[in-house]
PDB file of C-alpha atoms in Angstrom:
ATOM      1  CA  MET A   9     -12.528 156.742 -50.315  1.00 42.00           C
ATOM      2  CA  GLY A  10     -12.057 157.403 -46.626  1.00 44.00           C
ATOM      3  CA  MET A  11     -13.557 154.030 -45.661  1.00 42.00           C
ATOM      4  CA  LEU A  12     -11.234 152.102 -47.980  1.00 44.00           C
ATOM      5  CA  ASN A  13      -8.199 154.036 -46.806  1.00 44.00           C
ATOM      6  CA  ALA A  14      -9.179 153.219 -43.251  1.00 42.00           C
ATOM      7  CA  THR A  15      -9.532 149.564 -44.215  1.00 44.00           C
ATOM      8  CA  VAL A  16      -6.078 149.478 -45.756  1.00 45.00           C
ATOM      9  CA  THR A  17      -4.575 151.325 -42.804  1.00 44.00           C
ATOM     10  CA  ALA A  18      -6.435 149.237 -40.223  1.00 42.00           C
ATOM     11  CA  THR A  19      -5.446 145.987 -41.917  1.00 43.00           C
ATOM     12  CA  ALA A  20      -1.774 146.831 -42.403  1.00 42.00           C
ATOM     13  CA  PRO A  21      -0.568 146.794 -38.755  1.00 42.00           C
ATOM     14  CA  SER A  22      -2.192 143.481 -37.837  1.00 38.00           C
ATOM     15  CA  SER A  23      -1.346 141.720 -41.087  1.00 42.00           C
ATOM     16  CA  PRO A  24       1.831 142.330 -43.077  1.00 43.00           C
ATOM     17  CA  VAL A  25       0.140 141.103 -46.259  1.00 62.00           C
ATOM     18  CA  VAL A  26      -2.838 143.187 -47.252  1.00 76.00           C
ATOM     19  CA  ASP A  27      -5.202 141.422 -49.616  1.00 91.00           C
ATOM     20  CA  ASP A  28      -4.875 142.505 -53.253  1.00 93.00           C
ATOM     21  CA  ALA A  29      -8.623 143.100 -53.440  1.00 92.00           C
ATOM     22  CA  VAL A  30      -8.472 145.586 -50.555  1.00 94.00           C
ATOM     23  CA  LEU A  31      -5.544 147.388 -52.171  1.00 94.00           C
ATOM     24  CA  ALA A  32      -7.243 147.379 -55.580  1.00 94.00           C
ATOM     25  CA  ARG A  33     -10.435 148.882 -54.194  1.00 94.00           C
ATOM     26  CA  ALA A  34      -8.477 151.563 -52.367  1.00 95.00           C
ATOM     27  CA  ALA A  35      -6.367 152.323 -55.434  1.00 94.00           C
ATOM     28  CA  ALA A  36      -9.483 152.476 -57.625  1.00 94.00           C
ATOM     29  CA  ASP A  37     -10.742 155.156 -55.260  1.00 93.00           C
ATOM     30  CA  GLY A  38      -7.552 157.147 -55.784  1.00 93.00           C
ATOM     31  CA  ASP A  39      -5.299 155.911 -52.959  1.00 95.00           C
ATOM     32  CA  THR A  40      -1.853 156.226 -54.505  1.00 94.00           C
ATOM     33  CA  ARG A  41      -0.127 154.485 -51.587  1.00 96.00           C
ATOM     34  CA  ALA A  42      -2.300 151.413 -52.106  1.00 95.00           C
ATOM     35  CA  TYR A  43      -1.438 151.509 -55.792  1.00 96.00           C
ATOM     36  CA  GLU A  44       2.255 151.795 -54.969  1.00 96.00           C
ATOM     37  CA  ARG A  45       1.945 148.645 -52.856  1.00 96.00           C
ATOM     38  CA  ILE A  46       0.289 146.853 -55.785  1.00 96.00           C
ATOM     39  CA  TYR A  47       3.142 147.966 -58.027  1.00 96.00           C
ATOM     40  CA  ARG A  48       5.844 146.828 -55.604  1.00 96.00           C
ATOM     41  CA  ARG A  49       4.123 143.486 -55.090  1.00 95.00           C
ATOM     42  CA  HIS A  50       3.538 142.610 -58.753  1.00 96.00           C
ATOM     43  CA  ALA A  51       6.171 144.482 -60.776  1.00 96.00           C
ATOM     44  CA  PRO A  52       9.058 141.997 -60.299  1.00 95.00           C
ATOM     45  CA  ARG A  53       7.169 138.998 -61.693  1.00 93.00           C
ATOM     46  CA  LEU A  54       5.665 141.012 -64.513  1.00 95.00           C
ATOM     47  CA  TYR A  55       9.066 142.427 -65.405  1.00 95.00           C
ATOM     48  CA  ALA A  56      10.542 138.921 -65.650  1.00 92.00           C
ATOM     49  CA  LEU A  57       7.790 137.929 -68.078  1.00 91.00           C
ATOM     50  CA  LEU A  58       8.122 141.113 -70.108  1.00 93.00           C
ATOM     51  CA  TRP A  59      11.893 140.797 -70.244  1.00 91.00           C
ATOM     52  CA  ARG A  60      11.484 137.396 -71.895  1.00 89.00           C
ATOM     53  CA  LEU A  61       8.810 138.614 -74.293  1.00 89.00           C
ATOM     54  CA  CYS A  62      10.985 141.595 -75.237  1.00 89.00           C
ATOM     55  CA  GLY A  63      13.929 139.358 -76.023  1.00 86.00           C
ATOM     56  CA  GLY A  64      16.007 140.360 -73.029  1.00 87.00           C
ATOM     57  CA  ASN A  65      15.854 144.042 -73.891  1.00 89.00           C
ATOM     58  CA  ALA A  66      15.723 145.579 -70.421  1.00 92.00           C
ATOM     59  CA  ALA A  67      14.789 149.065 -71.612  1.00 93.00           C
ATOM     60  CA  ARG A  68      11.873 147.774 -73.688  1.00 92.00           C
ATOM     61  CA  ALA A  69      10.709 145.527 -70.856  1.00 94.00           C
ATOM     62  CA  GLU A  70      10.803 148.472 -68.440  1.00 96.00           C
ATOM     63  CA  ASP A  71       8.879 150.653 -70.901  1.00 95.00           C
ATOM     64  CA  VAL A  72       6.221 147.978 -71.342  1.00 95.00           C
ATOM     65  CA  LEU A  73       6.038 147.465 -67.562  1.00 96.00           C
ATOM     66  CA  GLN A  74       5.485 151.188 -67.034  1.00 96.00           C
ATOM     67  CA  GLU A  75       2.845 151.274 -69.780  1.00 96.00           C
ATOM     68  CA  THR A  76       1.153 148.263 -68.166  1.00 96.00           C
ATOM     69  CA  PHE A  77       0.892 150.021 -64.821  1.00 96.00           C
ATOM     70  CA  ILE A  78      -0.283 153.271 -66.424  1.00 95.00           C
ATOM     71  CA  GLN A  79      -3.073 151.312 -68.122  1.00 95.00           C
ATOM     72  CA  ALA A  80      -3.816 149.448 -64.894  1.00 95.00           C
ATOM     73  CA  TRP A  81      -4.188 152.747 -62.996  1.00 94.00           C
ATOM     74  CA  ARG A  82      -6.639 153.992 -65.629  1.00 95.00           C
ATOM     75  CA  LYS A  83      -8.586 150.723 -65.838  1.00 94.00           C
ATOM     76  CA  LEU A  84      -8.614 149.783 -62.156  1.00 94.00           C
ATOM     77  CA  PRO A  85     -11.977 151.476 -61.469  1.00 93.00           C
ATOM     78  CA  GLN A  86     -13.518 149.101 -64.052  1.00 92.00           C
ATOM     79  CA  PHE A  87     -11.852 145.991 -62.571  1.00 91.00           C
ATOM     80  CA  ARG A  88     -14.720 143.653 -61.648  1.00 89.00           C
ATOM     81  CA  PHE A  89     -12.834 141.237 -59.351  1.00 89.00           C
ATOM     82  CA  GLU A  90     -13.909 138.267 -61.492  1.00 88.00           C
ATOM     83  CA  SER A  91     -10.298 137.096 -61.359  1.00 87.00           C
ATOM     84  CA  ALA A  92      -7.403 137.704 -59.031  1.00 90.00           C
ATOM     85  CA  LEU A  93      -5.701 141.062 -59.395  1.00 93.00           C
ATOM     86  CA  ALA A  94      -2.437 139.262 -60.219  1.00 91.00           C
ATOM     87  CA  THR A  95      -4.152 137.439 -63.087  1.00 89.00           C
ATOM     88  CA  TRP A  96      -5.643 140.651 -64.414  1.00 93.00           C
ATOM     89  CA  LEU A  97      -2.295 142.480 -64.237  1.00 95.00           C
ATOM     90  CA  HIS A  98      -0.538 139.535 -65.874  1.00 91.00           C
ATOM     91  CA  ARG A  99      -2.956 139.526 -68.798  1.00 89.00           C
ATOM     92  CA  LEU A 100      -2.708 143.299 -69.121  1.00 93.00           C
ATOM     93  CA  ALA A 101       1.105 143.072 -69.202  1.00 93.00           C
ATOM     94  CA  VAL A 102       1.100 140.361 -71.850  1.00 90.00           C
ATOM     95  CA  ASN A 103      -1.395 142.250 -73.999  1.00 88.00           C
ATOM     96  CA  THR A 104       0.633 145.447 -73.653  1.00 91.00           C
ATOM     97  CA  ALA A 105       3.833 143.619 -74.631  1.00 89.00           C
ATOM     98  CA  LEU A 106       2.187 141.923 -77.589  1.00 84.00           C
ATOM     99  CA  MET A 107       0.750 145.220 -78.817  1.00 83.00           C
ATOM    100  CA  GLU A 108       4.227 146.759 -78.551  1.00 81.00           C
ATOM    101  CA  LEU A 109       5.769 143.816 -80.384  1.00 75.00           C
ATOM    102  CA  ARG A 110       3.100 143.941 -83.088  1.00 70.00           C
ATOM    103  CA  ALA A 111       3.650 147.683 -83.501  1.00 69.00           C
ATOM    104  CA  THR A 112       7.309 147.112 -84.267  1.00 64.00           C
ATOM    105  CA  THR A 113       6.437 143.949 -86.245  1.00 48.00           C
ATOM    106  CA  PHE A 114       7.914 140.657 -85.223  1.00 44.00           C
ATOM    107  CA  GLU A 115       9.885 140.203 -88.408  1.00 42.00           C
ATOM    108  CA  SER A 116      11.612 143.579 -88.138  1.00 43.00           C
ATOM    109  CA  LEU A 117      12.945 142.578 -84.743  1.00 41.00           C
ATOM    110  CA  ASP A 118      16.150 140.670 -84.778  1.00 45.00           C
ATOM    111  CA  ILE A 119      18.753 139.818 -82.218  1.00 42.00           C
ATOM    112  CA  GLY A 120      20.968 142.642 -83.468  1.00 46.00           C
ATOM    113  CA  GLU A 121      24.587 143.243 -82.641  1.00 47.00           C
ATOM    114  CA  SER A 122      24.245 142.458 -78.942  1.00 44.00           C
ATOM    115  CA  GLY A 123      22.489 139.214 -79.835  1.00 46.00           C
ATOM    116  CA  MET A 124      25.305 138.275 -82.182  1.00 42.00           C
ATOM    117  CA  ASP A 125      27.794 138.964 -79.384  1.00 47.00           C
ATOM    118  CA  LEU A 126      25.675 136.762 -77.143  1.00 42.00           C
ATOM    119  CA  LEU A 127      25.681 133.955 -79.692  1.00 40.00           C
ATOM    120  CA  ALA A 128      29.476 134.197 -79.990  1.00 43.00           C
ATOM    121  CA  GLU A 129      29.802 134.161 -76.206  1.00 44.00           C
ATOM    122  CA  MET A 130      27.539 131.121 -75.979  1.00 40.00           C
ATOM    123  CA  ALA A 131      29.648 129.287 -78.538  1.00 39.00           C
ATOM    124  CA  ASP A 132      32.870 130.068 -76.654  1.00 42.00           C
ATOM    125  CA  THR A 133      31.558 129.431 -73.151  1.00 41.00           C
ATOM    126  CA  PRO A 134      31.590 125.905 -71.739  1.00 40.00           C
ATOM    127  CA  ARG A 135      28.267 125.175 -70.117  1.00 41.00           C
ATOM    128  CA  CYS A 136      26.225 122.543 -68.394  1.00 43.00           C
ATOM    129  CA  HIS A 137      23.266 121.311 -70.393  1.00 45.00           C
ATOM    130  CA  ALA A 138      20.004 123.050 -69.587  1.00 48.00           C
ATOM    131  CA  THR A 139      21.169 125.398 -66.835  1.00 51.00           C
ATOM    132  CA  GLY A 140      18.878 128.310 -66.132  1.00 54.00           C
ATOM    133  CA  MET A 141      21.345 130.888 -67.430  1.00 55.00           C
ATOM    134  CA  ASP A 142      21.918 128.953 -70.636  1.00 73.00           C
ATOM    135  CA  LEU A 143      18.174 128.741 -71.174  1.00 77.00           C
ATOM    136  CA  GLU A 144      17.716 132.476 -70.635  1.00 80.00           C
ATOM    137  CA  ARG A 145      20.545 133.264 -73.066  1.00 83.00           C
ATOM    138  CA  ALA A 146      19.206 130.791 -75.616  1.00 84.00           C
ATOM    139  CA  LEU A 147      15.728 132.342 -75.341  1.00 85.00           C
ATOM    140  CA  LEU A 148      17.202 135.693 -76.314  1.00 84.00           C
ATOM    141  CA  THR A 149      18.495 134.271 -79.572  1.00 87.00           C
ATOM    142  CA  LEU A 150      15.152 132.898 -80.754  1.00 89.00           C
ATOM    143  CA  PRO A 151      13.276 134.699 -83.505  1.00 89.00           C
ATOM    144  CA  PRO A 152      10.764 137.038 -81.809  1.00 87.00           C
ATOM    145  CA  ARG A 153       7.609 135.242 -82.960  1.00 86.00           C
ATOM    146  CA  ALA A 154       8.915 131.828 -81.919  1.00 90.00           C
ATOM    147  CA  ARG A 155      10.140 133.263 -78.605  1.00 90.00           C
ATOM    148  CA  ALA A 156       6.738 134.835 -77.880  1.00 90.00           C
ATOM    149  CA  VAL A 157       4.906 131.558 -78.566  1.00 92.00           C
ATOM    150  CA  LEU A 158       7.352 129.560 -76.443  1.00 92.00           C
ATOM    151  CA  VAL A 159       7.176 131.965 -73.500  1.00 90.00           C
ATOM    152  CA  LEU A 160       3.392 132.167 -73.608  1.00 91.00           C
ATOM    153  CA  HIS A 161       2.848 128.423 -74.074  1.00 92.00           C
ATOM    154  CA  ASP A 162       5.607 126.720 -72.101  1.00 90.00           C
ATOM    155  CA  ILE A 163       6.298 129.293 -69.397  1.00 87.00           C
ATOM    156  CA  GLU A 164       2.970 131.080 -68.968  1.00 86.00           C
ATOM    157  CA  GLY A 165       0.700 128.127 -69.734  1.00 89.00           C
ATOM    158  CA  TRP A 166      -1.390 129.666 -72.498  1.00 90.00           C
ATOM    159  CA  LYS A 167      -3.277 127.451 -74.932  1.00 93.00           C
ATOM    160  CA  HIS A 168      -2.547 127.640 -78.657  1.00 93.00           C
ATOM    161  CA  GLN A 169      -5.983 129.156 -79.308  1.00 92.00           C
ATOM    162  CA  GLU A 170      -5.231 132.060 -76.929  1.00 89.00           C
ATOM    163  CA  ILE A 171      -1.799 132.587 -78.463  1.00 89.00           C
ATOM    164  CA  ALA A 172      -3.252 132.535 -81.971  1.00 89.00           C
ATOM    165  CA  VAL A 173      -5.773 135.230 -81.072  1.00 86.00           C
ATOM    166  CA  GLU A 174      -3.232 137.452 -79.337  1.00 83.00           C
ATOM    167  CA  LEU A 175      -0.519 137.097 -81.983  1.00 84.00           C
ATOM    168  CA  GLN A 176      -3.022 137.218 -84.844  1.00 84.00           C
ATOM    169  CA  MET A 177      -1.977 133.905 -86.366  1.00 90.00           C
ATOM    170  CA  ALA A 178      -3.550 130.537 -87.068  1.00 94.00           C
ATOM    171  CA  VAL A 179      -3.521 127.893 -84.342  1.00 94.00           C
ATOM    172  CA  GLY A 180      -1.389 125.740 -86.651  1.00 94.00           C
ATOM    173  CA  SER A 181       1.131 128.574 -86.934  1.00 93.00           C
ATOM    174  CA  SER A 182       1.308 128.811 -83.161  1.00 93.00           C
ATOM    175  CA  LYS A 183       2.032 125.096 -82.958  1.00 95.00           C
ATOM    176  CA  ALA A 184       4.630 125.347 -85.726  1.00 94.00           C
ATOM    177  CA  GLN A 185       6.353 128.298 -84.018  1.00 94.00           C
ATOM    178  CA  LEU A 186       6.433 126.372 -80.737  1.00 94.00           C
ATOM    179  CA  HIS A 187       7.995 123.375 -82.474  1.00 94.00           C
ATOM    180  CA  ARG A 188      10.518 125.681 -84.149  1.00 93.00           C
ATOM    181  CA  ALA A 189      11.394 127.393 -80.863  1.00 92.00           C
ATOM    182  CA  ARG A 190      11.854 124.108 -79.000  1.00 92.00           C
ATOM    183  CA  SER A 191      14.000 122.715 -81.792  1.00 92.00           C
ATOM    184  CA  LEU A 192      16.191 125.807 -81.854  1.00 91.00           C
ATOM    185  CA  LEU A 193      16.539 125.702 -78.062  1.00 88.00           C
ATOM    186  CA  ARG A 194      17.590 122.050 -78.123  1.00 88.00           C
ATOM    187  CA  THR A 195      20.188 122.835 -80.762  1.00 88.00           C
ATOM    188  CA  ARG A 196      21.493 125.905 -78.939  1.00 85.00           C
ATOM    189  CA  LEU A 197      21.636 124.126 -75.609  1.00 85.00           C
ATOM    190  CA  GLY A 198      23.549 121.244 -77.139  1.00 80.00           C
ATOM    191  CA  ASP A 199      20.879 118.593 -76.574  1.00 59.00           C
ATOM    192  CA  ALA A 200      20.054 117.925 -80.220  1.00 46.00           C
TER     193      ALA A 200
END
């Protein structure tokens, strides 16, 4: 542990960006400051992904983010560096979110009262076609299963086979949900 802490400390002054692998090795050996740096570096991007997967529910996204980093802390000693740390954390976050979504069942999730308010606001608000904010708001209104497939496929670049495995559905269902999500987005963004 002392050697890795020295490596992190020795690297930090000369280089503002410490390699993720160095931080991961130090954190795996119990260096909480190295782990804090990993968290600060990767949490914002993971939160953005989780926020989308959780339908814009900030509290749920934060809970899933925290659970992701708790799991990462526990599993970091087994991390084999076969992929980048960012890739590993990303996959862990998605799996954690999908497990949370499966636990509450996709069909029991709906946009609720706040989602209905959002839909009303979208209908009353003039907007430019396909602006980023409109897209984010429209994503929130998608049915959870369709939203998850769209985010994983179109935003995160997953293949239908991967999505099917993770969401426990047929590949054809993944494709159908993606088609449904895109169609709903076009309609909600006024491009239909």
